[in-house]
mmCIF file of C-alpha atoms in Angstrom:
data_model
loop_
_atom_site.group_PDB
_atom_site.id
_atom_site.type_symbol
_atom_site.label_atom_id
_atom_site.label_comp_id
_atom_site.label_asym_id
_atom_site.label_seq_id
_atom_site.Cartn_x
_atom_site.Cartn_y
_atom_site.Cartn_z
ATOM 1 C CA MET M 1 4.934 27.224 2.614
ATOM 2 C CA ARG M 2 4.860 25.459 -0.949
ATOM 3 C CA VAL M 3 5.830 21.971 -1.374
ATOM 4 C CA GLN M 4 7.591 20.689 -4.895
ATOM 5 C CA GLY M 5 4.666 18.847 -6.971
ATOM 6 C CA SER M 6 1.490 19.992 -5.197
ATOM 7 C CA GLY M 7 -1.578 19.419 -6.644
ATOM 8 C CA PHE M 8 -3.507 16.293 -8.177
ATOM 9 C CA ARG M 9 -3.411 17.417 -11.529
ATOM 10 C CA SER M 10 -2.181 15.220 -14.357
ATOM 11 C CA LYS M 11 -3.729 14.870 -17.966
ATOM 12 C CA THR M 12 -1.226 12.155 -19.132
ATOM 13 C CA ARG M 13 -3.105 9.466 -20.674
ATOM 14 C CA ARG M 14 -3.349 6.313 -19.294
ATOM 15 C CA GLY M 15 -2.678 3.034 -21.273
ATOM 16 C CA GLY M 16 -3.436 -1.049 -20.087
ATOM 17 C CA VAL M 17 -1.142 -3.192 -17.817
ATOM 18 C CA GLN M 18 0.532 -5.256 -20.499
ATOM 19 C CA GLY M 19 2.953 -7.913 -19.745
ATOM 20 C CA SER M 20 5.704 -6.932 -22.611
ATOM 21 C CA GLY M 21 8.242 -6.522 -20.178
ATOM 22 C CA ALA M 22 10.543 -2.934 -19.577
ATOM 23 C CA ARG M 23 11.764 -0.666 -21.963
ATOM 24 C CA ALA M 24 15.520 -1.649 -22.168
ATOM 25 C CA THR M 25 16.023 0.594 -25.375
ATOM 26 C CA ARG M 26 17.462 4.016 -25.561
ATOM 27 C CA ARG M 27 15.036 7.026 -26.803
ATOM 28 C CA VAL M 28 17.055 10.251 -28.852
ATOM 29 C CA ASN M 29 14.790 13.217 -27.326
ATOM 30 C CA ALA M 30 15.005 16.920 -28.623
ATOM 31 C CA GLY M 31 18.078 17.488 -26.175
ATOM 32 C CA GLY M 32 19.901 14.562 -27.378
ATOM 33 C CA ARG M 33 20.690 10.975 -26.406
ATOM 34 C CA SER M 34 19.192 9.924 -22.968
ATOM 35 C CA LYS M 35 19.991 7.096 -20.771
ATOM 36 C CA VAL M 36 16.996 4.849 -19.754
ATOM 37 C CA ARG M 37 16.927 4.940 -16.050
ATOM 38 C CA LYS M 38 16.776 1.108 -14.267
ATOM 39 C CA ILE M 39 13.875 1.615 -11.820
ATOM 40 C CA ALA M 40 13.946 -1.092 -9.318
ATOM 41 C CA VAL M 41 10.645 -1.634 -7.638
ATOM 42 C CA VAL M 42 9.978 -3.628 -4.259
ATOM 43 C CA THR M 43 6.939 -5.319 -3.588
ATOM 44 C CA GLY M 44 6.618 -7.647 -0.663
ATOM 45 C CA SER M 45 3.078 -8.068 0.046
ATOM 46 C CA ARG M 46 -0.610 -8.626 -1.920
ATOM 47 C CA ALA M 47 -1.607 -4.948 -0.502
ATOM 48 C CA GLU M 48 1.169 -2.938 -1.342
ATOM 49 C CA TYR M 49 1.431 -4.654 -4.891
ATOM 50 C CA GLY M 50 -2.469 -4.102 -5.329
ATOM 51 C CA LEU M 51 -1.145 -0.306 -4.764
ATOM 52 C CA LEU M 52 1.760 -0.145 -6.970
ATOM 53 C CA GLN M 53 0.265 -1.562 -10.139
ATOM 54 C CA SER M 54 -0.614 1.485 -11.373
ATOM 55 C CA THR M 55 2.980 3.153 -11.136
ATOM 56 C CA LEU M 56 4.013 -0.382 -12.290
ATOM 57 C CA GLN M 57 1.932 0.306 -15.311
ATOM 58 C CA ALA M 58 3.500 3.907 -15.666
ATOM 59 C CA ILE M 59 7.124 2.899 -15.434
ATOM 60 C CA THR M 60 6.744 0.108 -18.371
ATOM 61 C CA HIS M 61 5.066 2.580 -20.942
ATOM 62 C CA HIS M 62 7.211 5.827 -20.148
ATOM 63 C CA PRO M 63 10.162 6.024 -22.737
ATOM 64 C CA ARG M 64 12.895 6.803 -20.036
ATOM 65 C CA LEU M 65 12.353 4.294 -17.579
ATOM 66 C CA GLU M 66 12.919 0.476 -17.052
ATOM 67 C CA LEU M 67 11.084 -1.709 -14.493
ATOM 68 C CA GLN M 68 13.015 -3.722 -12.752
ATOM 69 C CA LEU M 69 10.264 -6.164 -10.385
ATOM 70 C CA VAL M 70 11.662 -7.243 -6.994
ATOM 71 C CA VAL M 71 9.413 -9.466 -5.324
ATOM 72 C CA THR M 72 10.189 -11.116 -1.987
ATOM 73 C CA GLY M 73 8.789 -10.889 1.817
ATOM 74 C CA MET M 74 5.038 -12.469 1.924
ATOM 75 C CA HIS M 75 4.854 -13.262 -2.154
ATOM 76 C CA LEU M 76 6.823 -16.197 -1.475
ATOM 77 C CA LEU M 77 4.889 -17.274 1.382
ATOM 78 C CA PRO M 78 2.448 -20.713 0.889
ATOM 79 C CA LYS M 79 0.988 -19.393 4.216
ATOM 80 C CA PHE M 80 -0.247 -16.092 3.091
ATOM 81 C CA GLY M 81 -1.489 -17.156 -0.493
ATOM 82 C CA ARG M 82 1.869 -17.334 -2.562
ATOM 83 C CA THR M 83 1.070 -14.355 -4.298
ATOM 84 C CA ILE M 84 3.826 -14.344 -6.615
ATOM 85 C CA ASP M 85 1.735 -16.279 -8.684
ATOM 86 C CA ASP M 86 -0.519 -13.081 -8.913
ATOM 87 C CA ILE M 87 2.340 -10.999 -10.249
ATOM 88 C CA ARG M 88 2.679 -14.071 -12.870
ATOM 89 C CA ARG M 89 -0.303 -14.091 -13.882
ATOM 90 C CA ASP M 90 -0.802 -10.130 -14.143
ATOM 91 C CA GLU M 91 2.617 -10.872 -16.711
ATOM 92 C CA TRP M 92 4.820 -8.505 -14.984
ATOM 93 C CA PRO M 93 8.260 -9.171 -15.798
ATOM 94 C CA ILE M 94 9.752 -10.699 -12.328
ATOM 95 C CA ALA M 95 13.427 -9.358 -12.224
ATOM 96 C CA VAL M 96 14.207 -11.098 -8.956
ATOM 97 C CA THR M 97 12.877 -12.767 -5.928
ATOM 98 C CA VAL M 98 14.655 -12.277 -2.718
ATOM 99 C CA ALA M 99 13.285 -14.971 0.188
ATOM 100 C CA MET M 100 13.116 -12.763 3.124
ATOM 101 C CA GLN M 101 10.427 -13.897 6.265
ATOM 102 C CA THR M 102 9.890 -17.665 6.738
ATOM 103 C CA GLY M 103 5.985 -17.381 7.938
ATOM 104 C CA SER M 104 7.033 -18.126 11.347
ATOM 105 C CA ASP M 105 4.983 -15.776 14.356
ATOM 106 C CA ALA M 106 8.067 -14.778 16.007
ATOM 107 C CA ALA M 107 10.184 -11.634 16.079
ATOM 108 C CA LEU M 108 13.218 -13.424 15.058
ATOM 109 C CA ASP M 109 11.969 -14.243 11.873
ATOM 110 C CA GLN M 110 11.501 -10.874 11.230
ATOM 111 C CA ALA M 111 14.661 -9.415 12.339
ATOM 112 C CA GLU M 112 16.697 -12.513 10.489
ATOM 113 C CA GLY M 113 14.477 -11.586 7.281
ATOM 114 C CA LEU M 114 15.589 -8.187 6.921
ATOM 115 C CA ALA M 115 18.630 -9.003 7.128
ATOM 116 C CA ARG M 116 18.245 -11.577 4.153
ATOM 117 C CA GLY M 117 16.092 -9.042 2.181
ATOM 118 C CA VAL M 118 18.902 -6.292 2.614
ATOM 119 C CA ALA M 119 21.397 -9.151 1.180
ATOM 120 C CA GLY M 120 19.721 -10.228 -1.232
ATOM 121 C CA MET M 121 18.657 -7.250 -2.411
ATOM 122 C CA ALA M 122 21.923 -5.389 -2.541
ATOM 123 C CA ARG M 123 23.285 -7.958 -4.697
ATOM 124 C CA PHE M 124 20.773 -7.722 -6.909
ATOM 125 C CA PHE M 125 20.859 -3.850 -7.616
ATOM 126 C CA GLU M 126 24.537 -4.081 -7.967
ATOM 127 C CA SER M 127 24.691 -6.802 -10.620
ATOM 128 C CA ALA M 128 21.578 -5.418 -12.500
ATOM 129 C CA ALA M 129 23.225 -1.331 -12.229
ATOM 130 C CA THR M 130 20.104 -0.249 -10.834
ATOM 131 C CA ASP M 131 19.545 3.333 -10.763
ATOM 132 C CA VAL M 132 16.505 3.936 -8.324
ATOM 133 C CA VAL M 133 15.101 1.538 -5.918
ATOM 134 C CA MET M 134 11.771 2.776 -5.196
ATOM 135 C CA VAL M 135 9.725 1.330 -1.662
ATOM 136 C CA LEU M 136 6.011 1.821 -0.259
ATOM 137 C CA GLY M 137 5.226 2.325 2.841
ATOM 138 C CA ASP M 138 6.238 1.137 6.310
ATOM 139 C CA ARG M 139 6.592 -2.819 6.417
ATOM 140 C CA ILE M 140 10.312 -4.778 6.547
ATOM 141 C CA GLU M 141 10.456 -5.176 2.755
ATOM 142 C CA ALA M 142 10.335 -1.717 1.951
ATOM 143 C CA MET M 143 13.160 -0.709 4.816
ATOM 144 C CA ALA M 144 15.111 -3.688 3.325
ATOM 145 C CA GLY M 145 15.174 -1.927 -0.007
ATOM 146 C CA ALA M 146 15.753 1.481 1.088
ATOM 147 C CA LEU M 147 18.848 -0.049 2.965
ATOM 148 C CA ALA M 148 20.129 -2.040 0.210
ATOM 149 C CA GLY M 149 19.785 1.415 -2.190
ATOM 150 C CA ALA M 150 20.973 3.542 -0.085
ATOM 151 C CA LEU M 151 24.242 1.399 0.667
ATOM 152 C CA THR M 152 25.123 0.426 -2.721
ATOM 153 C CA GLY M 153 25.145 3.848 -3.601
ATOM 154 C CA ARG M 154 21.367 4.301 -5.698
ATOM 155 C CA ILE M 155 18.531 6.933 -5.300
ATOM 156 C CA VAL M 156 15.903 5.403 -3.276
ATOM 157 C CA ALA M 157 12.044 6.609 -3.902
ATOM 158 C CA HIS M 158 9.840 6.348 -1.157
ATOM 159 C CA VAL M 159 6.202 6.671 -1.587
ATOM 160 C CA HIS M 160 4.051 7.134 0.900
ATOM 161 C CA GLY M 161 6.753 9.080 3.522
ATOM 162 C CA GLY M 162 5.506 10.970 6.242
ATOM 163 C CA ASP M 163 2.086 9.413 7.180
ATOM 164 C CA VAL M 164 1.711 8.697 10.905
ATOM 165 C CA ALA M 165 0.192 5.219 11.785
ATOM 166 C CA PRO M 166 2.039 3.101 14.880
ATOM 167 C CA GLY M 167 0.607 -0.498 13.637
ATOM 168 C CA ASP M 168 3.454 -2.651 15.201
ATOM 169 C CA PHE M 169 6.888 -0.583 14.671
ATOM 170 C CA ASP M 170 5.687 0.704 11.204
ATOM 171 C CA ASP M 171 6.097 4.472 12.253
ATOM 172 C CA SER M 172 9.812 3.794 13.266
ATOM 173 C CA LEU M 173 10.274 1.885 10.021
ATOM 174 C CA ARG M 174 8.884 4.104 7.682
ATOM 175 C CA HIS M 175 10.559 7.746 8.914
ATOM 176 C CA ALA M 176 13.838 5.168 8.888
ATOM 177 C CA ILE M 177 12.831 4.957 5.031
ATOM 178 C CA THR M 178 12.345 8.493 5.146
ATOM 179 C CA LYS M 179 15.661 9.444 6.341
ATOM 180 C CA LEU M 180 17.313 6.876 3.860
ATOM 181 C CA GLY M 181 15.578 8.145 1.375
ATOM 182 C CA HIS M 182 16.626 10.733 -1.792
ATOM 183 C CA LEU M 183 12.835 11.237 -3.203
ATOM 184 C CA HIS M 184 9.895 11.775 -1.442
ATOM 185 C CA LEU M 185 6.579 11.119 -2.857
ATOM 186 C CA ALA M 186 4.323 12.001 -0.485
ATOM 187 C CA ALA M 187 0.511 11.102 -0.535
ATOM 188 C CA THR M 188 -0.820 14.334 1.139
ATOM 189 C CA ARG M 189 0.336 17.614 1.965
ATOM 190 C CA ASP M 190 0.041 16.975 5.233
ATOM 191 C CA ALA M 191 2.454 14.513 4.984
ATOM 192 C CA ALA M 192 4.939 16.265 2.520
ATOM 193 C CA GLN M 193 5.290 19.001 5.547
ATOM 194 C CA ARG M 194 5.717 16.576 7.972
ATOM 195 C CA ILE M 195 8.681 15.014 5.536
ATOM 196 C CA ILE M 196 10.392 18.700 5.372
ATOM 197 C CA ARG M 197 10.111 18.737 9.613
ATOM 198 C CA MET M 198 12.365 15.627 9.484
ATOM 199 C CA GLY M 199 14.933 17.661 7.755
ATOM 200 C CA GLU M 200 14.507 16.626 4.340
ATOM 201 C CA ARG M 201 14.904 19.069 1.654
ATOM 202 C CA ARG M 202 11.778 20.606 0.229
ATOM 203 C CA GLN M 203 12.753 20.157 -3.880
ATOM 204 C CA ARG M 204 13.059 16.413 -3.191
ATOM 205 C CA VAL M 205 9.529 16.590 -1.792
ATOM 206 C CA PHE M 206 6.177 16.034 -4.193
ATOM 207 C CA VAL M 207 2.741 15.367 -3.359
ATOM 208 C CA VAL M 208 1.451 12.988 -5.684
ATOM 209 C CA GLY M 209 -1.225 11.559 -3.774
ATOM 210 C CA ALA M 210 -2.104 7.637 -2.961
ATOM 211 C CA PRO M 211 -1.693 5.026 -5.615
ATOM 212 C CA GLY M 212 -4.043 2.992 -4.101
ATOM 213 C CA ILE M 213 -7.158 5.535 -5.602
ATOM 214 C CA ASP M 214 -6.075 5.245 -9.045
ATOM 215 C CA ARG M 215 -7.775 1.899 -10.099
ATOM 216 C CA LEU M 216 -10.642 2.153 -7.865
ATOM 217 C CA GLY M 217 -11.142 5.424 -9.868
ATOM 218 C CA GLU M 218 -10.985 3.685 -12.909
ATOM 219 C CA LEU M 219 -13.602 0.848 -11.606
ATOM 220 C CA VAL M 220 -15.688 3.751 -10.205
ATOM 221 C CA ALA M 221 -15.894 5.449 -13.827
ATOM 222 C CA GLN M 222 -16.658 2.144 -15.506
ATOM 223 C CA HIS M 223 -19.660 0.517 -13.013
ATOM 224 C CA GLY M 224 -20.599 4.111 -11.174
ATOM 225 C CA ILE M 225 -20.959 3.707 -7.003
ATOM 226 C CA ILE M 226 -23.815 1.626 -6.173
ATOM 227 C CA PRO M 227 -25.839 3.632 -3.044
ATOM 228 C CA SER M 228 -24.985 2.585 -0.273
ATOM 229 C CA GLY M 229 -28.041 2.038 1.150
ATOM 230 C CA ALA M 230 -28.616 -0.522 -2.080
ATOM 231 C CA ARG M 231 -25.702 -2.663 -1.469
ATOM 232 C CA LEU M 232 -25.898 -5.750 -0.421
ATOM 233 C CA PRO M 233 -25.871 -6.474 3.456
ATOM 234 C CA LEU M 234 -21.718 -7.462 3.369
ATOM 235 C CA ALA M 235 -18.984 -6.584 5.352
ATOM 236 C CA VAL M 236 -15.378 -6.374 4.224
ATOM 237 C CA VAL M 237 -13.609 -7.160 7.362
ATOM 238 C CA ALA M 238 -9.323 -6.390 7.029
ATOM 239 C CA GLN M 239 -7.798 -6.831 10.565
ATOM 240 C CA HIS M 240 -3.879 -6.827 10.884
ATOM 241 C CA PRO M 241 -1.759 -7.530 14.051
ATOM 242 C CA CYS M 242 -0.058 -5.283 15.936
ATOM 243 C CA GLY M 243 2.859 -6.964 17.327
ATOM 244 C CA ARG M 244 1.101 -8.328 20.309
ATOM 245 C CA SER M 245 0.669 -11.445 21.594
ATOM 246 C CA ALA M 246 -1.540 -13.895 19.598
ATOM 247 C CA ALA M 247 -4.259 -14.538 22.089
ATOM 248 C CA HIS M 248 -4.577 -10.441 22.146
ATOM 249 C CA GLU M 249 -4.815 -10.185 18.729
ATOM 250 C CA ARG M 250 -7.334 -13.327 18.369
ATOM 251 C CA ALA M 251 -9.561 -11.852 21.042
ATOM 252 C CA THR M 252 -9.799 -8.292 19.014
ATOM 253 C CA MET M 253 -10.210 -10.224 16.057
ATOM 254 C CA ALA M 254 -12.993 -12.403 17.312
ATOM 255 C CA ALA M 255 -15.076 -9.144 18.832
ATOM 256 C CA ILE M 256 -14.824 -7.919 15.026
ATOM 257 C CA LEU M 257 -16.525 -10.734 13.733
ATOM 258 C CA ARG M 258 -18.948 -11.429 16.829
ATOM 259 C CA ALA M 259 -19.998 -7.743 16.072
ATOM 260 C CA VAL M 260 -20.585 -8.559 11.977
ATOM 261 C CA ARG M 261 -22.883 -11.774 12.804
ATOM 262 C CA HIS M 262 -24.887 -9.823 15.334
ATOM 263 C CA ALA M 263 -25.349 -6.826 12.942
ATOM 264 C CA ARG M 264 -26.801 -9.395 10.380
ATOM 265 C CA LEU M 265 -24.397 -9.060 7.838
ATOM 266 C CA ASN M 266 -22.198 -11.469 5.520
ATOM 267 C CA ALA M 267 -18.552 -11.734 6.470
ATOM 268 C CA TRP M 268 -15.825 -11.262 3.436
ATOM 269 C CA VAL M 269 -12.582 -12.065 5.404
ATOM 270 C CA VAL M 270 -9.533 -10.988 4.386
ATOM 271 C CA TYR M 271 -6.421 -13.303 5.912
ATOM 272 C CA PRO M 272 -4.063 -10.597 7.937
ATOM 273 C CA ASN M 273 -0.163 -9.705 7.005
ATOM 274 C CA SER M 274 2.650 -11.365 8.181
ATOM 275 C CA ASP M 275 3.371 -9.184 11.553
ATOM 276 C CA ARG M 276 3.996 -10.688 14.840
ATOM 277 C CA GLY M 277 0.482 -12.112 16.481
ATOM 278 C CA HIS M 278 -1.064 -12.968 12.986
ATOM 279 C CA SER M 279 -1.232 -16.593 13.919
ATOM 280 C CA GLY M 280 -4.255 -15.403 16.303
ATOM 281 C CA ILE M 281 -6.347 -13.274 13.817
ATOM 282 C CA ILE M 282 -6.270 -16.199 11.772
ATOM 283 C CA ALA M 283 -7.237 -18.929 14.247
ATOM 284 C CA ALA M 284 -9.958 -16.299 14.971
ATOM 285 C CA ILE M 285 -11.012 -16.451 11.139
ATOM 286 C CA GLN M 286 -10.906 -20.220 10.975
ATOM 287 C CA ALA M 287 -12.936 -21.049 14.120
ATOM 288 C CA ALA M 288 -15.927 -18.280 13.004
ATOM 289 C CA HIS M 289 -15.667 -20.178 10.072
ATOM 290 C CA ALA M 290 -16.438 -23.578 11.516
ATOM 291 C CA ALA M 291 -19.182 -22.155 13.250
ATOM 292 C CA SER M 292 -20.766 -19.986 10.096
ATOM 293 C CA ARG M 293 -23.791 -21.036 7.695
ATOM 294 C CA ASN M 294 -23.395 -21.351 4.320
ATOM 295 C CA GLY M 295 -23.027 -17.999 2.854
ATOM 296 C CA GLU M 296 -22.608 -15.368 5.545
ATOM 297 C CA PHE M 297 -18.903 -16.275 5.927
ATOM 298 C CA ARG M 298 -16.260 -16.258 3.321
ATOM 299 C CA ALA M 299 -12.303 -16.050 4.097
ATOM 300 C CA VAL M 300 -9.732 -15.597 1.655
ATOM 301 C CA ARG M 301 -6.291 -15.882 2.126
ATOM 302 C CA SER M 302 -5.093 -13.580 -1.091
ATOM 303 C CA VAL M 303 -7.304 -12.029 -3.571
ATOM 304 C CA PRO M 304 -6.237 -9.520 -6.471
ATOM 305 C CA ARG M 305 -6.304 -6.296 -6.109
ATOM 306 C CA ASP M 306 -9.224 -5.613 -8.542
ATOM 307 C CA GLU M 307 -11.762 -8.684 -6.796
ATOM 308 C CA TYR M 308 -10.739 -6.416 -3.190
ATOM 309 C CA LEU M 309 -12.148 -3.051 -4.829
ATOM 310 C CA ARG M 310 -15.071 -4.653 -6.261
ATOM 311 C CA GLN M 311 -16.066 -5.973 -2.717
ATOM 312 C CA LEU M 312 -15.621 -2.710 -1.511
ATOM 313 C CA LEU M 313 -18.149 -1.265 -4.221
ATOM 314 C CA ARG M 314 -20.597 -3.830 -2.806
ATOM 315 C CA ALA M 315 -19.940 -3.244 0.568
ATOM 316 C CA ARG M 316 -21.961 -1.302 2.960
ATOM 317 C CA VAL M 317 -19.316 -1.049 5.471
ATOM 318 C CA LEU M 318 -15.473 -1.873 5.677
ATOM 319 C CA ILE M 319 -14.203 -2.993 9.288
ATOM 320 C CA GLY M 320 -10.967 -3.510 10.813
ATOM 321 C CA ASN M 321 -7.730 -1.585 11.001
ATOM 322 C CA SER M 322 -6.428 -1.549 7.749
ATOM 323 C CA SER M 323 -5.256 1.593 6.038
ATOM 324 C CA SER M 324 -7.926 0.986 3.351
ATOM 325 C CA GLY M 325 -10.714 2.294 5.414
ATOM 326 C CA ILE M 326 -8.644 5.474 5.791
ATOM 327 C CA ILE M 327 -7.423 5.723 2.104
ATOM 328 C CA GLU M 328 -9.751 4.040 -0.247
ATOM 329 C CA ALA M 329 -13.272 3.416 1.478
ATOM 330 C CA ALA M 330 -14.029 6.884 0.686
ATOM 331 C CA SER M 331 -13.353 6.870 -2.614
ATOM 332 C CA ALA M 332 -15.876 3.902 -2.475
ATOM 333 C CA ALA M 333 -18.122 5.992 -0.899
ATOM 334 C CA ILE M 334 -18.388 3.068 2.052
ATOM 335 C CA PRO M 335 -18.080 3.981 5.709
ATOM 336 C CA ALA M 336 -15.342 2.295 7.436
ATOM 337 C CA VAL M 337 -15.123 1.033 11.219
ATOM 338 C CA ASN M 338 -11.443 1.767 12.487
ATOM 339 C CA VAL M 339 -10.228 -0.837 15.151
ATOM 340 C CA GLY M 340 -8.002 0.236 17.718
ATOM 341 C CA ALA M 341 -5.142 2.374 17.192
ATOM 342 C CA ARG M 342 -3.380 0.581 14.475
ATOM 343 C CA GLN M 343 -3.910 3.822 12.275
ATOM 344 C CA ALA M 344 -3.775 6.579 14.893
ATOM 345 C CA GLY M 345 -2.545 9.309 13.642
ATOM 346 C CA ARG M 346 -3.700 8.604 9.744
ATOM 347 C CA LEU M 347 -5.195 11.784 8.082
ATOM 348 C CA ARG M 348 -8.917 10.950 7.810
ATOM 349 C CA SER M 349 -11.254 11.440 4.770
ATOM 350 C CA GLY M 350 -14.000 12.993 7.079
ATOM 351 C CA ALA M 351 -16.508 11.595 8.776
ATOM 352 C CA SER M 352 -16.829 8.541 6.899
ATOM 353 C CA VAL M 353 -14.132 6.840 8.911
ATOM 354 C CA LEU M 354 -15.511 6.054 12.290
ATOM 355 C CA ASP M 355 -12.486 4.981 15.235
ATOM 356 C CA CYS M 356 -13.489 2.346 17.752
ATOM 357 C CA ALA M 357 -11.668 0.501 20.706
ATOM 358 C CA GLU M 358 -11.041 -2.794 20.122
ATOM 359 C CA ASN M 359 -13.777 -4.468 22.790
ATOM 360 C CA TYR M 360 -16.735 -5.830 21.474
ATOM 361 C CA ALA M 361 -19.036 -3.382 23.114
ATOM 362 C CA ALA M 362 -17.651 -0.726 21.037
ATOM 363 C CA ILE M 363 -16.998 -1.977 18.168
ATOM 364 C CA ARG M 364 -20.695 -2.888 17.975
ATOM 365 C CA GLN M 365 -21.568 0.719 18.457
ATOM 366 C CA ALA M 366 -19.574 1.891 15.682
ATOM 367 C CA LEU M 367 -20.684 -0.524 13.107
ATOM 368 C CA GLN M 368 -24.396 0.567 14.228
ATOM 369 C CA ARG M 369 -23.194 4.053 13.623
ATOM 370 C CA ALA M 370 -21.472 3.218 10.215
ATOM 371 C CA LEU M 371 -24.723 1.638 8.606
ATOM 372 C CA GLY M 372 -26.350 4.719 9.517
ATOM 373 C CA TYR M 373 -24.239 7.072 7.607
ATOM 374 C CA ARG M 374 -24.888 8.852 4.366
ATOM 375 C CA PHE M 375 -22.137 10.089 1.956
ATOM 376 C CA ARG M 376 -22.813 13.107 0.580
ATOM 377 C CA SER M 377 -22.460 13.607 -3.242
ATOM 378 C CA GLY M 378 -19.362 15.091 -4.790
ATOM 379 C CA SER M 379 -17.569 14.205 -1.127
ATOM 380 C CA ALA M 380 -13.795 14.432 -2.162
ATOM 381 C CA ASN M 381 -11.056 12.367 -0.546
ATOM 382 C CA THR M 382 -8.179 13.614 1.052
ATOM 383 C CA TYR M 383 -5.691 11.742 -0.606
ATOM 384 C CA GLY M 384 -6.199 12.579 -4.304
ATOM 385 C CA LYS M 385 -8.492 11.839 -6.987
ATOM 386 C CA GLY M 386 -6.226 9.455 -9.054
ATOM 387 C CA GLN M 387 -3.682 9.465 -12.019
ATOM 388 C CA VAL M 388 -0.750 9.344 -9.287
ATOM 389 C CA GLY M 389 1.241 6.028 -10.665
ATOM 390 C CA GLN M 390 1.672 8.464 -13.951
ATOM 391 C CA ARG M 391 3.022 11.597 -11.619
ATOM 392 C CA ILE M 392 5.525 9.281 -10.187
ATOM 393 C CA ALA M 393 6.852 8.243 -13.329
ATOM 394 C CA LYS M 394 7.050 11.812 -14.749
ATOM 395 C CA ILE M 395 8.961 12.390 -11.753
ATOM 396 C CA LEU M 396 11.228 9.375 -12.004
ATOM 397 C CA ALA M 397 12.188 9.692 -15.225
ATOM 398 C CA ARG M 398 12.802 13.917 -15.211
ATOM 399 C CA VAL M 399 14.456 14.534 -11.652
ATOM 400 C CA ARG M 400 18.229 15.092 -11.672
ATOM 401 C CA LEU M 401 20.128 11.740 -10.442
ATOM 402 C CA ASP M 402 23.251 12.771 -9.398
ATOM 403 C CA GLU M 403 25.701 13.626 -6.606
ATOM 404 C CA THR M 404 23.492 16.683 -5.233
ATOM 405 C CA VAL M 405 20.818 14.112 -4.435
ATOM 406 C CA ARG M 406 22.345 10.823 -3.465
ATOM 407 C CA ARG M 407 24.902 12.753 -0.527
ATOM 408 C CA LYS M 408 22.461 13.710 1.861
ATOM 409 C CA GLN M 409 22.787 16.537 4.368
ATOM 410 C CA ILE M 410 19.858 17.544 6.661
ATOM 411 C CA ALA M 411 18.215 21.036 5.498
ATOM 412 C CA TYR M 412 17.928 22.652 9.262
#
């Protein structure tokens, strides 16, 4: 079974990130005058913003594309670091901000936030004459963008569809976005085949790789990978809630931090996302920080993408339930201890991902195994070799954007 766009080869030249804004001019090509396509990219969290940066760069530099950056969700909340300030420091032109969540750790806040996001984004897409709405992953910000785009007649492009990871209600949202989407930019062949089995037409499914690999590959090329045995005794901890009670989430995070302390590792801890139960994880982080000695524990509410990746390149292990343990850690040549079921079903890049239950004994045992793991030279990452942003921009510039794409019909 052949999937459109399979393979990870690209010879397109990369450019640097610039804050010069989207290209709004029309270019004359050999075939005549071509309309510049307005691409609205929705970002609602620090994590997915970091993953999208190479794609934002590629869209901005493409002569047939104009970037409309939609900033929403966690980016606007001081509780999670108000990361819209990072976007501004990176000099990306923000087309619109759309307030969604309030920062409350309640299910109702998620539902009401989704409604606010759909309404606000729909108004923007109409007023800005958006052609394509691009969303990534499975959060409610992506769902809001996909709904607003589809209901206002836009083409919806979905990155990282077809993955499997239950999270809170992540699988439900991800697959719902797939059914709303018109262009599917899958990270792996496995994900692409799953999208096709959901009834999506294979000519609209493209295997592009995981965009989060792009910048990490550049940093590795610049600085190389330090052999894991020579790395700092550092554990990067990235744990997110799974929609359970704050008490349950706090107990799991406390067990992780206890295991890290027992292994005599310094902890570099990233605050969780805004999903239900996040207050428990934050409470565990604050308690561990209060009990720590100087230098052995550092917690950050938010961090620029490059700094996060550099910490991966310095660390001996990544521990928690973040997708970066499944996707990016292999390219950084560090093992990942994947705690619990949040990433259950997501395709692994070999034996460097060690799954374990959420109790202290299981986490401690998996961490000991991870610290003894050694990567073989030449190990490949299942999620590709980079240049994904360029690949996505090329697809957005060349595919047909007409009624044959917009009017969906199930393929079986």
